[in-house]
Short mmCIF file of C-alpha atoms and ligand atoms in Angstrom, two decimals:
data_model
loop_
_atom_site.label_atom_id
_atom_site.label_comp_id
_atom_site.label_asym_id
_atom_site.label_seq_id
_atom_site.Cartn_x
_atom_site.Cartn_y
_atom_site.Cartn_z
CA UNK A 1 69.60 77.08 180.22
CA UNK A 2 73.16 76.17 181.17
CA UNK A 3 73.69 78.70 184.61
CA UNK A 4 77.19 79.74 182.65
CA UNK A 5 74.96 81.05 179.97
CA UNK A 6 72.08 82.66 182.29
CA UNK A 7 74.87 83.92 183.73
CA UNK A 8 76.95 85.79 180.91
CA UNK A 9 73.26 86.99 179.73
CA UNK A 10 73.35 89.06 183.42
CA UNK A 11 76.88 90.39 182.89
CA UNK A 12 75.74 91.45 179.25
CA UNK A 13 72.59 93.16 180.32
CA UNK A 14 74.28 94.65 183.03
CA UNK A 15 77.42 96.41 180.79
CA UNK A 16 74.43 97.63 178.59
CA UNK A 17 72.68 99.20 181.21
CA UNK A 18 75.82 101.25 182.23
CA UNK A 19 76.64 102.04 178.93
CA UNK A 20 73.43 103.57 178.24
CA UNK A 21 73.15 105.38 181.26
CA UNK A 22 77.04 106.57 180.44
CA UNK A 23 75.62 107.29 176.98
CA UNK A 24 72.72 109.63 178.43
CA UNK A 25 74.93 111.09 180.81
CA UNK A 26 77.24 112.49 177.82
CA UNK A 27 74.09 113.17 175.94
CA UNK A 28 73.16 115.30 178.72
CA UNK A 29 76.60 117.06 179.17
CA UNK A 30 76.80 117.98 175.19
CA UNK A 31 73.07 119.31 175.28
CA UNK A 32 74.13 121.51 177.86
CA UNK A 33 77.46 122.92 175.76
CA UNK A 34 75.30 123.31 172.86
CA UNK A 35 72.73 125.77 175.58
CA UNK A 36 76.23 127.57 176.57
CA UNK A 37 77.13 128.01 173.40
CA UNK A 38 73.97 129.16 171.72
CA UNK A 39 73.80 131.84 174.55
CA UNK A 40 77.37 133.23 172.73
CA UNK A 41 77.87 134.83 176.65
CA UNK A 42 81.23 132.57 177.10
CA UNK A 43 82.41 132.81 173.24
CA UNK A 44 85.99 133.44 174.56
CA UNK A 45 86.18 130.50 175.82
CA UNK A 46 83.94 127.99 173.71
CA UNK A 47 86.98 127.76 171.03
CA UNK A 48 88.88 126.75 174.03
CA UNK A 49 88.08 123.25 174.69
CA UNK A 50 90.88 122.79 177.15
CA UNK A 51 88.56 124.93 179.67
CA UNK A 52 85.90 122.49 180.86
CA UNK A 53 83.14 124.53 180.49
CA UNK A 54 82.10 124.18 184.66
CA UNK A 55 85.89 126.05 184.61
CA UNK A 56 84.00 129.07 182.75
CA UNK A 57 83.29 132.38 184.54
CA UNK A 58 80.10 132.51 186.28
CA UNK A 59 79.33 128.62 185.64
CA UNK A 60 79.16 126.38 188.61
CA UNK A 61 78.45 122.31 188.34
CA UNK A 62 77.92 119.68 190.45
CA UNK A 63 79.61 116.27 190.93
CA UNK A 64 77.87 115.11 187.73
CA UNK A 65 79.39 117.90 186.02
CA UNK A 66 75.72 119.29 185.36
CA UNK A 67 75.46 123.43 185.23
CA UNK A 68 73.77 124.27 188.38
CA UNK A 69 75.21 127.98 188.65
CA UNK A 70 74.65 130.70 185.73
CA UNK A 71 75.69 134.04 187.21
CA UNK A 72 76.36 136.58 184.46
CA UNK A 73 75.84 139.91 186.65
CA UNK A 74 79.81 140.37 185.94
CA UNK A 75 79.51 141.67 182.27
CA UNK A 76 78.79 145.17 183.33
CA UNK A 77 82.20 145.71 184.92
CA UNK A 78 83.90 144.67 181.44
CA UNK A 79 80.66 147.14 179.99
CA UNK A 80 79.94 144.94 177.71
CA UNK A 81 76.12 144.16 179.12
CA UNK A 82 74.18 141.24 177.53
CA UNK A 83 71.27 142.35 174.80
CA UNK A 84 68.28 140.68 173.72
CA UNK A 85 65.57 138.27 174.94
CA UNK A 86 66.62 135.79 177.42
CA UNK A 87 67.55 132.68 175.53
CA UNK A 88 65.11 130.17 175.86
CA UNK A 89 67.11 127.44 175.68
CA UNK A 90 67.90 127.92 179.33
CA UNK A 91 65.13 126.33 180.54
CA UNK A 92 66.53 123.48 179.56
CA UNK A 93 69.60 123.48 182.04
CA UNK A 94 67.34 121.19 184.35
CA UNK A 95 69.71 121.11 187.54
CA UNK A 96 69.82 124.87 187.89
CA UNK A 97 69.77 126.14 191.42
CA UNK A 98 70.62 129.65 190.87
CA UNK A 99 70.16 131.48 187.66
CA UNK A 100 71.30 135.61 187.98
CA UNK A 101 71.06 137.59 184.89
CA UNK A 102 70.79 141.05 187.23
CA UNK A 103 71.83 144.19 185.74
CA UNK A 104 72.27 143.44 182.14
CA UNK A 105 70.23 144.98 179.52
CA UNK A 106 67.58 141.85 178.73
CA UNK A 107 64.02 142.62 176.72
CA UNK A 108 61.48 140.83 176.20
CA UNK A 109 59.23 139.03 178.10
CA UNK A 110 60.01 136.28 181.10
CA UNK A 111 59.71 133.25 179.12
CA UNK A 112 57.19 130.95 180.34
CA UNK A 113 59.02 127.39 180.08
CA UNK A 114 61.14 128.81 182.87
CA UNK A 115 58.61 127.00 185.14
CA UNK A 116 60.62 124.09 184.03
CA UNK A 117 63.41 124.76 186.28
CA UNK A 118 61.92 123.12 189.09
CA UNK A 119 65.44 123.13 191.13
CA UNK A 120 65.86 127.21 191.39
CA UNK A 121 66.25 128.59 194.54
CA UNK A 122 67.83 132.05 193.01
CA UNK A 123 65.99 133.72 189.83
CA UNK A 124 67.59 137.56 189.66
CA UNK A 125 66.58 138.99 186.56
CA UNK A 126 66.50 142.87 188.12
CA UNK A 127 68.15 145.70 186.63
CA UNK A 128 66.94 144.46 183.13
CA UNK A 129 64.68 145.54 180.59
CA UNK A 130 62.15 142.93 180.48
CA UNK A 131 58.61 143.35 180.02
CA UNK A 132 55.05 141.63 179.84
CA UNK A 133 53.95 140.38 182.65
CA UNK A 134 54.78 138.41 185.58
CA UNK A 135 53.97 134.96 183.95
CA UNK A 136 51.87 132.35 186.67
CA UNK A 137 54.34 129.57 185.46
CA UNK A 138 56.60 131.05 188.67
CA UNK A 139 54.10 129.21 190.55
CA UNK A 140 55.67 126.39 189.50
CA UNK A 141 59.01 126.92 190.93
CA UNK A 142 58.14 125.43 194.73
CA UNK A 143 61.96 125.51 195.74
CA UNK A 144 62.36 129.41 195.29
CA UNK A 145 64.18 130.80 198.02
CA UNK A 146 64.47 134.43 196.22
CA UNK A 147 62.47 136.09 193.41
CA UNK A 148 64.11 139.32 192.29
CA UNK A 149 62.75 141.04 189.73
CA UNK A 150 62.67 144.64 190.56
CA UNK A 151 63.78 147.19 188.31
CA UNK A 152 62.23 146.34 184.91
CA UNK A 153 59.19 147.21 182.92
CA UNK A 154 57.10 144.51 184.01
CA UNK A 155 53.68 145.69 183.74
CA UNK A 156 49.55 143.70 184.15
CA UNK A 157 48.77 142.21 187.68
CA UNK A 158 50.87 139.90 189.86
CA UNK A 159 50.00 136.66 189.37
CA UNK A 160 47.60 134.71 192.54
CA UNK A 161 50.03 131.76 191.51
CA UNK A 162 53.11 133.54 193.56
CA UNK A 163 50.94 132.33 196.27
CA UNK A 164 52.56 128.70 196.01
CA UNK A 165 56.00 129.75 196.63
CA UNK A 166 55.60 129.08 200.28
CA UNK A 167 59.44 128.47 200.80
CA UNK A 168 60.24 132.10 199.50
CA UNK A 169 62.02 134.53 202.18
CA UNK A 170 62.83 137.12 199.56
CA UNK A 171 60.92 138.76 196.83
CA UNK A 172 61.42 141.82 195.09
CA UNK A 173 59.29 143.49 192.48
CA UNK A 174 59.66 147.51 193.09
CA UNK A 175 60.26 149.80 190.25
CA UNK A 176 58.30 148.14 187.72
CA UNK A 177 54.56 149.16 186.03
CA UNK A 178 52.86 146.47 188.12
CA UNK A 179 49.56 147.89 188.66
CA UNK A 180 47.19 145.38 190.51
CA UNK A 181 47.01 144.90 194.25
CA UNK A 182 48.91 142.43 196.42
CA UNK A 183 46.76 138.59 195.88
CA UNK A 184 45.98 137.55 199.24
CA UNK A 185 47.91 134.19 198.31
CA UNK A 186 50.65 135.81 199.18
CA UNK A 187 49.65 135.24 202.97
CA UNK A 188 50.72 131.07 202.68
CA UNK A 189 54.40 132.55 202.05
CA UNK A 190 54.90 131.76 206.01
CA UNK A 191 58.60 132.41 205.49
CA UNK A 192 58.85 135.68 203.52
CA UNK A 193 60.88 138.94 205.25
CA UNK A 194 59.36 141.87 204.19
C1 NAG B 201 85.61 131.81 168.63
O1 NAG B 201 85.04 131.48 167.38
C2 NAG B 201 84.01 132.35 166.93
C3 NAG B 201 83.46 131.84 165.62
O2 NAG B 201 83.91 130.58 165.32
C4 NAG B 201 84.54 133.77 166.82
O3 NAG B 201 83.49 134.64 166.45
C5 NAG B 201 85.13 134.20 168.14
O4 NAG B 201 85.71 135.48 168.02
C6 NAG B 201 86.18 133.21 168.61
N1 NAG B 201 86.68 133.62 169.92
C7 NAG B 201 87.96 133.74 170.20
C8 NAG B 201 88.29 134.22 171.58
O5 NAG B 201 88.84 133.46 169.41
C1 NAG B 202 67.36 118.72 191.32
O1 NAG B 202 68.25 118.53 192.40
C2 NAG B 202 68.36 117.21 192.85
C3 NAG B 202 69.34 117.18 194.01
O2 NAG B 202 69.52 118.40 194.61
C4 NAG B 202 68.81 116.31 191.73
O3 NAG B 202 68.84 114.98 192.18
C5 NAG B 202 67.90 116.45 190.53
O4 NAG B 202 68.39 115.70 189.47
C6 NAG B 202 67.82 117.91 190.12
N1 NAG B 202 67.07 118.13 188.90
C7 NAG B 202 65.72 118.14 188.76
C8 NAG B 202 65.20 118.44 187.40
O5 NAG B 202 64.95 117.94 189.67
C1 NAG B 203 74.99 147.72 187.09
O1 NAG B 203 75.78 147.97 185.96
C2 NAG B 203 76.27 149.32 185.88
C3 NAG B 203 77.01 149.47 184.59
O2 NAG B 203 76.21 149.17 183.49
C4 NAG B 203 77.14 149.59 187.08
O3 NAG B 203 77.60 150.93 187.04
C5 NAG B 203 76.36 149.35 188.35
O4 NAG B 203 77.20 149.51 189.48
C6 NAG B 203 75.75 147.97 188.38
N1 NAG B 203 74.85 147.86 189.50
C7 NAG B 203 74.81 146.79 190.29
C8 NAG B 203 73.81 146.83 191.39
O5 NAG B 203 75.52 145.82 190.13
C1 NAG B 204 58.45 144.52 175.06
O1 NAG B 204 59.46 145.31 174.44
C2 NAG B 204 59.67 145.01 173.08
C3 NAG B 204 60.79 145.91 172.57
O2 NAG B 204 61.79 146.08 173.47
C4 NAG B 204 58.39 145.28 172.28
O3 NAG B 204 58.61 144.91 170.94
C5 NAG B 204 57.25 144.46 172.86
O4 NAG B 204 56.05 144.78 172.21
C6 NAG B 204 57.12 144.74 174.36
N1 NAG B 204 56.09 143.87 174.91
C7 NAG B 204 55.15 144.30 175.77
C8 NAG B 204 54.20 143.26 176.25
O5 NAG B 204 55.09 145.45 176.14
C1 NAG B 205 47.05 147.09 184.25
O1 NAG B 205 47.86 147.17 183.11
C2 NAG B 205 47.41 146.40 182.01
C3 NAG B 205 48.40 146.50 180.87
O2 NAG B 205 49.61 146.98 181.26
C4 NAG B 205 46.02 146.89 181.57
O3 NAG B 205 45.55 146.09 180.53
C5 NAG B 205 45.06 146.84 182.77
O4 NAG B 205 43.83 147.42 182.39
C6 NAG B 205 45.63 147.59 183.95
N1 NAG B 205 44.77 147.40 185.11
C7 NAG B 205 44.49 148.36 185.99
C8 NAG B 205 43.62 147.96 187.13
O5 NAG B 205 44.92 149.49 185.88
#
């Protein structure tokens, strides 16, 4: 093979390889409008496509422009609180560090895939209406900083998997039906302030 040729093979495989990682990237971005929008929390804006949607109230991104903030505690003061079951196409918003749905008017159970969001530190959901119980999958979430969840109707024992958030400094599940005991995994939470 002629080294021109081996050469121009390199430069081709290389633009492909950036396209397709471009071409994910935007694959990623409109998955992630198509969450926001589904959730019909910022329809005042999604007809607006001048507003970036990391520009909308409550949303913060990163560098990437991936949703890493979803704070919608702010609907009460306009009184018009959110309804309904949490969408589950949240858990797909992958890069989430802090998700706060406090003090809106949520049913339903805590979804279970939300042990997908590996990346939380914050998960508020007090002040809400959910019920069920505390699923284990919150195990799962190893970089939890703070678990609020107080002031529901969460009901059925606290789950032994708790036990594995050994980052957590804050948790908070008072004024709910919780009815079982404290697990004694809750002793390798070295850094909680109770
Ligand atoms: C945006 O469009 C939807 C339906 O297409 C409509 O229900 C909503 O009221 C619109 N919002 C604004 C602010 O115009
Ligand atoms: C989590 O955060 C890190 C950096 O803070 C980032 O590189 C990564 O893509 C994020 N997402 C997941 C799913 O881990
Ligand atoms: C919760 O929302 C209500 C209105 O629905 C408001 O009066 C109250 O101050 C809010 N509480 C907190 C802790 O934000
Ligand atoms: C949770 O509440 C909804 C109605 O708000 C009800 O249909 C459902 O049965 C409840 N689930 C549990 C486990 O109590
Ligand atoms: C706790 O509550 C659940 C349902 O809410 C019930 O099935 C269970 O028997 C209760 N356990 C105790 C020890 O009261």
């Amino acid at each position: 093979m002629a080294p021109s040729i081996f050469i121009s093979i390199l430069v081709v495989a290389w633009a492909l390889c950036i396209f397709m990682h471009a071409t994910n990237m935007v694959i990623a971005l409109d998955f992630e409008a198509k969450v926001l929008q589904k959730s019909k929390w910022w329809s005042s804006y999604s007809n607006d496509t001048s507003i970036h949607r990391c520009e909308w109230r409550g949303i913060e991104c990163n560098d990437g422009r991936s949703v890493t903030e979803l704070n919608i505690n702010w609907f009460y003061i306009s009184s018009n609180l959110i309804t309904g079951t949490i969408p589950k196409e949240l858990w797909n918003l992958k890069d989430l560090f802090e998700l706060d749905l406090r003090n809106n008017t949520f049913v339903g159970p805590i979804p279970s895939a939300l042990g997908l969001l590996t990346n939380l530190s914050l998960l508020d959901l007090s002040s809400n209406e959910i019920n069920g119980s505390i699923v284990s999958e919150i195990g799962m979430l190893k970089n939890l900083l703070v678990l609020k969840l107080e002031h529901n109707k969460l009901t059925g024992p606290i789950p032994s998997s708790l036990g594995h958030l050994t980052s957590l400094r804050k948790l908070c599940l008072n004024s709910n039906q919780i009815n079982s005991s404290i697990p004694l995994e809750i002793g390798n939470m070295k850094n909680l302030g109770l």
